[in-house]
Amino acid sequence: MSTDFGGMEDLLQDFLTEASELLSEVDNKLVELEKRPNDKNLLNDIFRGFHTIKGGAGFLNVDAMVRLCHRTENLFDKLRTLELVLTPEIMDTIMAATGIVRDMFGALAKGALPANAPEELIAALDAVLEGRPLETAVAHVATAAPSPVPVAPVAPPAHGPDWDALYNALLGSTPSPAIAAVVAPIDNETQHGSAAMEQIVTDPMNSLKPAPIKAAAPAPQQQQQQQQVAAAPQEATIRIDTVRLDQVLNLSGEIGLTKNRLTTLRTDIMAGKMDSNTLKAMDEAISQLDLLVGDLQNAVMKTRMQPIGRLFQKYPRLARDLARQLGKDVELVISGEETELDKTMLEDLNDPLVHLVRNAVDHGIETMEDRKTSGKSAKAIVQLSATQVGDHILIAISDDGRGMRPDVIRKKAVEKGLIDVETANSLDDKQSLQLIFMPGFSTKDQVSSVSGRGVGMDVVKTNIQRLNGRIDIQSVVGEGSRFTISLPLTLAILPVLVVRVCDQPFAVPLAMVREIIPIRHEQIQEVSGRATIVVRDEILSVRSLASLLGWEDVQLPQFGVLMQSAEHSFILAVDSFIGRDDVVIKPLQNIRPKGVAGATLSGDGSVVLVLDMEDLLGAADADNSAIRTSRFLEKTE
């Protein structure tokens, strides 16, 4: 049976947007309900959420979703009237139902009418409603889920991919025997890693453009639906508070009035009226325009800002389901949901945060037996928080688990051939922790559906760097670990430090700049063929920007910029400084030189290249940068 949504595409888009958010709220409340099974208000909220989804599905004639929601509603009703007592197995069945509903959203987004829910799930729900053991109800039922029924092509919803469906795919298999056959195990590390790499923003300005929307062909199997969702285009719509739009409109009106004033003054000046009053009025009008443009820029940026809680709300269920699968008792505590971040950055943060939350539960948290042996509470706590500090957002994921041992990490890196023994012996504990971000690194000897392939943390680092951010690690053996992500508020405007080398200006991201120091050449020492300077008892290598660019040092650099990258600190030697600026990066058309993120225009109209320092350092090291550095050393002797 097929259904034509002709003339109802807008309603379908609205339904998918609102119902997906509503289902995420239901998932979070289900996690809370497991802690407070007798909370009737919570049960009523969950019941109303499912009822709203069922009503929208009924209006769109999505019968499969209506039937599944109706059965789940009946289960909630029995819990409300105390005819049933909530157990972990019943909760697993409910969670499986919400997962299938989410998959149905994905089918609708692709223009396919969802197939009926798997018979195993229907049997499990019926068994719960009738008070029968779950295992008996599903023991002899086939595991294959029916294919979705293709329908007339429908334009995908304006909000782009169904991230909830992607999140559901990341959960892998469910732990309960009653529903183990409902959701097939998914190779989480491989699937998620490849999806993450496809979603990486290759240029900050490109991320500001709405991604092209293409109609996806319906997948023949439900698992294929989940895999295709990961490669769907990013969301192209955004919800904006009308108060913020009113502010933009008001500022636009003020700018229009100022423009009229400037036009009048220009006419007077062109007519020869150059008295002091006219020039003073011109100066005041320009100053007023400067203030208004600044206010308008800030107001427009605020329209792009969204509460990070919309992203965080996906993770309580992820942590709960993974903990159940691993036999652990873990509570995810979230704070700072009201902190706002650029909408485009929220989408690209999903992959890193999924990996970090999963790693905290899988790697960080010990088994309940080990926790009791070490004197800890059987229930582990994973904290996810967000705060704004200046013009940056700090996102922290911490756990009270076993912590990380730098010596073990170094040993594993050597065993896997990622570094040699000499390099491992030269690393301190902080640098050793950074080894977990190397491609292929994993402390697991056995590959499972949860971890072991060495893909996840590499994806985390790559995505964070693409967002002009950095990630730091703190860990205490026996007490736990803390990952801190620092991100700029927005990708639309990048704070930079403009420097000059060989009479050419270049911009470096201000997020990497710690301080500016003078370079006294008598302080430069040679260590392993590299120029170094001791700054507050820290030995830092000196990297000449001219050498990194492949140029000869015309003169000895006079200043150094103490830079902090993800792996190490170093001093970037430059000739002089122009100053700090906030720039909009423009991509270079049909060309992407190594170490260049894009270009911008300075105040005098000249072109300034914006450097990608991580890329530039990597290219220079691969191109025997030590030789150029030694030449710089020769000049200091």
mmCIF file with all atom_site columns, N, CA, C and O in Angstrom, residues 99-128:
data_model
loop_
_atom_site.group_PDB
_atom_site.id
_atom_site.type_symbol
_atom_site.label_atom_id
_atom_site.label_alt_id
_atom_site.label_comp_id
_atom_site.label_asym_id
_atom_site.label_entity_id
_atom_site.label_seq_id
_atom_site.pdbx_PDB_ins_code
_atom_site.Cartn_x
_atom_site.Cartn_y
_atom_site.Cartn_z
_atom_site.occupancy
_atom_site.B_iso_or_equiv
_atom_site.pdbx_formal_charge
_atom_site.auth_seq_id
_atom_site.auth_comp_id
_atom_site.auth_asym_id
_atom_site.auth_atom_id
_atom_site.pdbx_PDB_model_num
ATOM 1   N N  . GLY A 1 99  ? 12.798 3.624  19.448 1.00 0.00 ? 99  GLY A N  1
ATOM 2   C CA . GLY A 1 99  ? 13.798 3.533  18.391 1.00 0.00 ? 99  GLY A CA 1
ATOM 3   C C  . GLY A 1 99  ? 13.181 3.237  17.038 1.00 0.00 ? 99  GLY A C  1
ATOM 4   O O  . GLY A 1 99  ? 13.574 3.813  16.020 1.00 0.00 ? 99  GLY A O  1
ATOM 5   N N  . ILE A 1 100 ? 12.184 2.346  17.010 1.00 0.00 ? 100 ILE A N  1
ATOM 6   C CA . ILE A 1 100 ? 11.510 2.038  15.747 1.00 0.00 ? 100 ILE A CA 1
ATOM 7   C C  . ILE A 1 100 ? 10.716 3.246  15.249 1.00 0.00 ? 100 ILE A C  1
ATOM 8   O O  . ILE A 1 100 ? 10.672 3.527  14.045 1.00 0.00 ? 100 ILE A O  1
ATOM 9   N N  . VAL A 1 101 ? 10.098 3.987  16.170 1.00 0.00 ? 101 VAL A N  1
ATOM 10  C CA . VAL A 1 101 ? 9.386  5.205  15.771 1.00 0.00 ? 101 VAL A CA 1
ATOM 11  C C  . VAL A 1 101 ? 10.371 6.192  15.130 1.00 0.00 ? 101 VAL A C  1
ATOM 12  O O  . VAL A 1 101 ? 10.067 6.826  14.116 1.00 0.00 ? 101 VAL A O  1
ATOM 13  N N  . ARG A 1 102 ? 11.544 6.281  15.697 1.00 0.00 ? 102 ARG A N  1
ATOM 14  C CA . ARG A 1 102 ? 12.559 7.175  15.125 1.00 0.00 ? 102 ARG A CA 1
ATOM 15  C C  . ARG A 1 102 ? 12.971 6.701  13.731 1.00 0.00 ? 102 ARG A C  1
ATOM 16  O O  . ARG A 1 102 ? 13.189 7.511  12.826 1.00 0.00 ? 102 ARG A O  1
ATOM 17  N N  . ASP A 1 103 ? 13.098 5.402  13.560 1.00 0.00 ? 103 ASP A N  1
ATOM 18  C CA . ASP A 1 103 ? 13.408 4.869  12.229 1.00 0.00 ? 103 ASP A CA 1
ATOM 19  C C  . ASP A 1 103 ? 12.303 5.209  11.232 1.00 0.00 ? 103 ASP A C  1
ATOM 20  O O  . ASP A 1 103 ? 12.568 5.467  10.057 1.00 0.00 ? 103 ASP A O  1
ATOM 21  N N  . MET A 1 104 ? 11.059 5.185  11.709 1.00 0.00 ? 104 MET A N  1
ATOM 22  C CA . MET A 1 104 ? 9.932  5.545  10.833 1.00 0.00 ? 104 MET A CA 1
ATOM 23  C C  . MET A 1 104 ? 10.024 7.004  10.400 1.00 0.00 ? 104 MET A C  1
ATOM 24  O O  . MET A 1 104 ? 9.683  7.349  9.265  1.00 0.00 ? 104 MET A O  1
ATOM 25  N N  . PHE A 1 105 ? 10.510 7.869  11.308 1.00 0.00 ? 105 PHE A N  1
ATOM 26  C CA . PHE A 1 105 ? 10.733 9.263  10.912 1.00 0.00 ? 105 PHE A CA 1
ATOM 27  C C  . PHE A 1 105 ? 11.740 9.322  9.762  1.00 0.00 ? 105 PHE A C  1
ATOM 28  O O  . PHE A 1 105 ? 11.579 10.085 8.803  1.00 0.00 ? 105 PHE A O  1
ATOM 29  N N  . GLY A 1 106 ? 12.800 8.508  9.864  1.00 0.00 ? 106 GLY A N  1
ATOM 30  C CA . GLY A 1 106 ? 13.802 8.494  8.800  1.00 0.00 ? 106 GLY A CA 1
ATOM 31  C C  . GLY A 1 106 ? 13.226 8.042  7.476  1.00 0.00 ? 106 GLY A C  1
ATOM 32  O O  . GLY A 1 106 ? 13.569 8.584  6.424  1.00 0.00 ? 106 GLY A O  1
ATOM 33  N N  . ALA A 1 107 ? 12.335 7.044  7.519  1.00 0.00 ? 107 ALA A N  1
ATOM 34  C CA . ALA A 1 107 ? 11.707 6.580  6.276  1.00 0.00 ? 107 ALA A CA 1
ATOM 35  C C  . ALA A 1 107 ? 10.848 7.677  5.665  1.00 0.00 ? 107 ALA A C  1
ATOM 36  O O  . ALA A 1 107 ? 10.860 7.898  4.452  1.00 0.00 ? 107 ALA A O  1
ATOM 37  N N  . LEU A 1 108 ? 10.087 8.380  6.497  1.00 0.00 ? 108 LEU A N  1
ATOM 38  C CA . LEU A 1 108 ? 9.247  9.481  6.001  1.00 0.00 ? 108 LEU A CA 1
ATOM 39  C C  . LEU A 1 108 ? 10.107 10.577 5.384  1.00 0.00 ? 108 LEU A C  1
ATOM 40  O O  . LEU A 1 108 ? 9.742  11.170 4.359  1.00 0.00 ? 108 LEU A O  1
ATOM 41  N N  . ALA A 1 109 ? 11.239 10.875 6.018  1.00 0.00 ? 109 ALA A N  1
ATOM 42  C CA . ALA A 1 109 ? 12.114 11.927 5.496  1.00 0.00 ? 109 ALA A CA 1
ATOM 43  C C  . ALA A 1 109 ? 12.669 11.575 4.124  1.00 0.00 ? 109 ALA A C  1
ATOM 44  O O  . ALA A 1 109 ? 13.012 12.450 3.343  1.00 0.00 ? 109 ALA A O  1
ATOM 45  N N  . LYS A 1 110 ? 12.760 10.269 3.808  1.00 0.00 ? 110 LYS A N  1
ATOM 46  C CA . LYS A 1 110 ? 13.270 9.828  2.515  1.00 0.00 ? 110 LYS A CA 1
ATOM 47  C C  . LYS A 1 110 ? 12.164 9.629  1.489  1.00 0.00 ? 110 LYS A C  1
ATOM 48  O O  . LYS A 1 110 ? 12.415 9.148  0.397  1.00 0.00 ? 110 LYS A O  1
ATOM 49  N N  . GLY A 1 111 ? 10.917 9.962  1.849  1.00 0.00 ? 111 GLY A N  1
ATOM 50  C CA . GLY A 1 111 ? 9.828  9.787  0.902  1.00 0.00 ? 111 GLY A CA 1
ATOM 51  C C  . GLY A 1 111 ? 9.293  8.381  0.853  1.00 0.00 ? 111 GLY A C  1
ATOM 52  O O  . GLY A 1 111 ? 8.741  7.975  -0.175 1.00 0.00 ? 111 GLY A O  1
ATOM 53  N N  . ALA A 1 112 ? 9.473  7.601  1.942  1.00 0.00 ? 112 ALA A N  1
ATOM 54  C CA . ALA A 1 112 ? 8.981  6.227  1.982  1.00 0.00 ? 112 ALA A CA 1
ATOM 55  C C  . ALA A 1 112 ? 7.966  6.079  3.105  1.00 0.00 ? 112 ALA A C  1
ATOM 56  O O  . ALA A 1 112 ? 8.135  6.663  4.177  1.00 0.00 ? 112 ALA A O  1
ATOM 57  N N  . LEU A 1 113 ? 6.921  5.324  2.828  1.00 0.00 ? 113 LEU A N  1
ATOM 58  C CA . LEU A 1 113 ? 5.942  5.020  3.864  1.00 0.00 ? 113 LEU A CA 1
ATOM 59  C C  . LEU A 1 113 ? 6.531  3.953  4.776  1.00 0.00 ? 113 LEU A C  1
ATOM 60  O O  . LEU A 1 113 ? 6.942  2.896  4.303  1.00 0.00 ? 113 LEU A O  1
ATOM 61  N N  . PRO A 1 114 ? 6.651  4.183  6.095  1.00 0.00 ? 114 PRO A N  1
ATOM 62  C CA . PRO A 1 114 ? 7.289  3.206  6.984  1.00 0.00 ? 114 PRO A CA 1
ATOM 63  C C  . PRO A 1 114 ? 6.579  1.859  6.954  1.00 0.00 ? 114 PRO A C  1
ATOM 64  O O  . PRO A 1 114 ? 5.349  1.782  6.848  1.00 0.00 ? 114 PRO A O  1
ATOM 65  N N  . ALA A 1 115 ? 7.377  0.813  7.049  1.00 0.00 ? 115 ALA A N  1
ATOM 66  C CA . ALA A 1 115 ? 6.818  -0.533 7.153  1.00 0.00 ? 115 ALA A CA 1
ATOM 67  C C  . ALA A 1 115 ? 6.290  -0.745 8.562  1.00 0.00 ? 115 ALA A C  1
ATOM 68  O O  . ALA A 1 115 ? 6.554  0.041  9.470  1.00 0.00 ? 115 ALA A O  1
ATOM 69  N N  . ASN A 1 116 ? 5.523  -1.807 8.729  1.00 0.00 ? 116 ASN A N  1
ATOM 70  C CA . ASN A 1 116 ? 5.030  -2.140 10.055 1.00 0.00 ? 116 ASN A CA 1
ATOM 71  C C  . ASN A 1 116 ? 6.202  -2.423 10.988 1.00 0.00 ? 116 ASN A C  1
ATOM 72  O O  . ASN A 1 116 ? 7.273  -2.846 10.551 1.00 0.00 ? 116 ASN A O  1
ATOM 73  N N  . ALA A 1 117 ? 5.984  -2.207 12.262 1.00 0.00 ? 117 ALA A N  1
ATOM 74  C CA . ALA A 1 117 ? 7.019  -2.504 13.256 1.00 0.00 ? 117 ALA A CA 1
ATOM 75  C C  . ALA A 1 117 ? 7.355  -3.984 13.214 1.00 0.00 ? 117 ALA A C  1
ATOM 76  O O  . ALA A 1 117 ? 6.500  -4.818 12.886 1.00 0.00 ? 117 ALA A O  1
ATOM 77  N N  . PRO A 1 118 ? 8.608  -4.354 13.507 1.00 0.00 ? 118 PRO A N  1
ATOM 78  C CA . PRO A 1 118 ? 8.989  -5.777 13.500 1.00 0.00 ? 118 PRO A CA 1
ATOM 79  C C  . PRO A 1 118 ? 8.074  -6.613 14.396 1.00 0.00 ? 118 PRO A C  1
ATOM 80  O O  . PRO A 1 118 ? 7.657  -6.160 15.470 1.00 0.00 ? 118 PRO A O  1
ATOM 81  N N  . GLU A 1 119 ? 7.788  -7.807 13.948 1.00 0.00 ? 119 GLU A N  1
ATOM 82  C CA . GLU A 1 119 ? 6.896  -8.689 14.702 1.00 0.00 ? 119 GLU A CA 1
ATOM 83  C C  . GLU A 1 119 ? 7.438  -8.982 16.098 1.00 0.00 ? 119 GLU A C  1
ATOM 84  O O  . GLU A 1 119 ? 6.671  -9.172 17.039 1.00 0.00 ? 119 GLU A O  1
ATOM 85  N N  . GLU A 1 120 ? 8.782  -9.029 16.222 1.00 0.00 ? 120 GLU A N  1
ATOM 86  C CA . GLU A 1 120 ? 9.365  -9.288 17.533 1.00 0.00 ? 120 GLU A CA 1
ATOM 87  C C  . GLU A 1 120 ? 8.967  -8.218 18.543 1.00 0.00 ? 120 GLU A C  1
ATOM 88  O O  . GLU A 1 120 ? 8.687  -8.506 19.710 1.00 0.00 ? 120 GLU A O  1
ATOM 89  N N  . LEU A 1 121 ? 8.979  -6.966 18.070 1.00 0.00 ? 121 LEU A N  1
ATOM 90  C CA . LEU A 1 121 ? 8.624  -5.872 18.972 1.00 0.00 ? 121 LEU A CA 1
ATOM 91  C C  . LEU A 1 121 ? 7.142  -5.916 19.315 1.00 0.00 ? 121 LEU A C  1
ATOM 92  O O  . LEU A 1 121 ? 6.753  -5.715 20.477 1.00 0.00 ? 121 LEU A O  1
ATOM 93  N N  . ILE A 1 122 ? 6.304  -6.162 18.335 1.00 0.00 ? 122 ILE A N  1
ATOM 94  C CA . ILE A 1 122 ? 4.860  -6.254 18.591 1.00 0.00 ? 122 ILE A CA 1
ATOM 95  C C  . ILE A 1 122 ? 4.579  -7.376 19.594 1.00 0.00 ? 122 ILE A C  1
ATOM 96  O O  . ILE A 1 122 ? 3.786  -7.217 20.538 1.00 0.00 ? 122 ILE A O  1
ATOM 97  N N  . ALA A 1 123 ? 5.257  -8.517 19.405 1.00 0.00 ? 123 ALA A N  1
ATOM 98  C CA . ALA A 1 123 ? 5.069  -9.640 20.321 1.00 0.00 ? 123 ALA A CA 1
ATOM 99  C C  . ALA A 1 123 ? 5.532  -9.278 21.723 1.00 0.00 ? 123 ALA A C  1
ATOM 100 O O  . ALA A 1 123 ? 4.895  -9.657 22.720 1.00 0.00 ? 123 ALA A O  1
ATOM 101 N N  . ALA A 1 124 ? 6.652  -8.520 21.813 1.00 0.00 ? 124 ALA A N  1
ATOM 102 C CA . ALA A 1 124 ? 7.155  -8.119 23.125 1.00 0.00 ? 124 ALA A CA 1
ATOM 103 C C  . ALA A 1 124 ? 6.173  -7.176 23.811 1.00 0.00 ? 124 ALA A C  1
ATOM 104 O O  . ALA A 1 124 ? 5.892  -7.312 25.013 1.00 0.00 ? 124 ALA A O  1
ATOM 105 N N  . LEU A 1 125 ? 5.625  -6.220 23.071 1.00 0.00 ? 125 LEU A N  1
ATOM 106 C CA . LEU A 1 125 ? 4.638  -5.295 23.654 1.00 0.00 ? 125 LEU A CA 1
ATOM 107 C C  . LEU A 1 125 ? 3.387  -6.041 24.098 1.00 0.00 ? 125 LEU A C  1
ATOM 108 O O  . LEU A 1 125 ? 2.841  -5.789 25.195 1.00 0.00 ? 125 LEU A O  1
ATOM 109 N N  . ASP A 1 126 ? 2.908  -6.958 23.255 1.00 0.00 ? 126 ASP A N  1
ATOM 110 C CA . ASP A 1 126 ? 1.711  -7.725 23.620 1.00 0.00 ? 126 ASP A CA 1
ATOM 111 C C  . ASP A 1 126 ? 1.973  -8.572 24.862 1.00 0.00 ? 126 ASP A C  1
ATOM 112 O O  . ASP A 1 126 ? 1.102  -8.722 25.727 1.00 0.00 ? 126 ASP A O  1
ATOM 113 N N  . ALA A 1 127 ? 3.189  -9.139 24.954 1.00 0.00 ? 127 ALA A N  1
ATOM 114 C CA . ALA A 1 127 ? 3.517  -9.960 26.119 1.00 0.00 ? 127 ALA A CA 1
ATOM 115 C C  . ALA A 1 127 ? 3.498  -9.124 27.394 1.00 0.00 ? 127 ALA A C  1
ATOM 116 O O  . ALA A 1 127 ? 2.997  -9.563 28.437 1.00 0.00 ? 127 ALA A O  1
ATOM 117 N N  . VAL A 1 128 ? 4.038  -7.912 27.311 1.00 0.00 ? 128 VAL A N  1
ATOM 118 C CA . VAL A 1 128 ? 4.024  -7.034 28.491 1.00 0.00 ? 128 VAL A CA 1
ATOM 119 C C  . VAL A 1 128 ? 2.588  -6.676 28.865 1.00 0.00 ? 128 VAL A C  1
ATOM 120 O O  . VAL A 1 128 ? 2.204  -6.717 30.041 1.00 0.00 ? 128 VAL A O  1
#
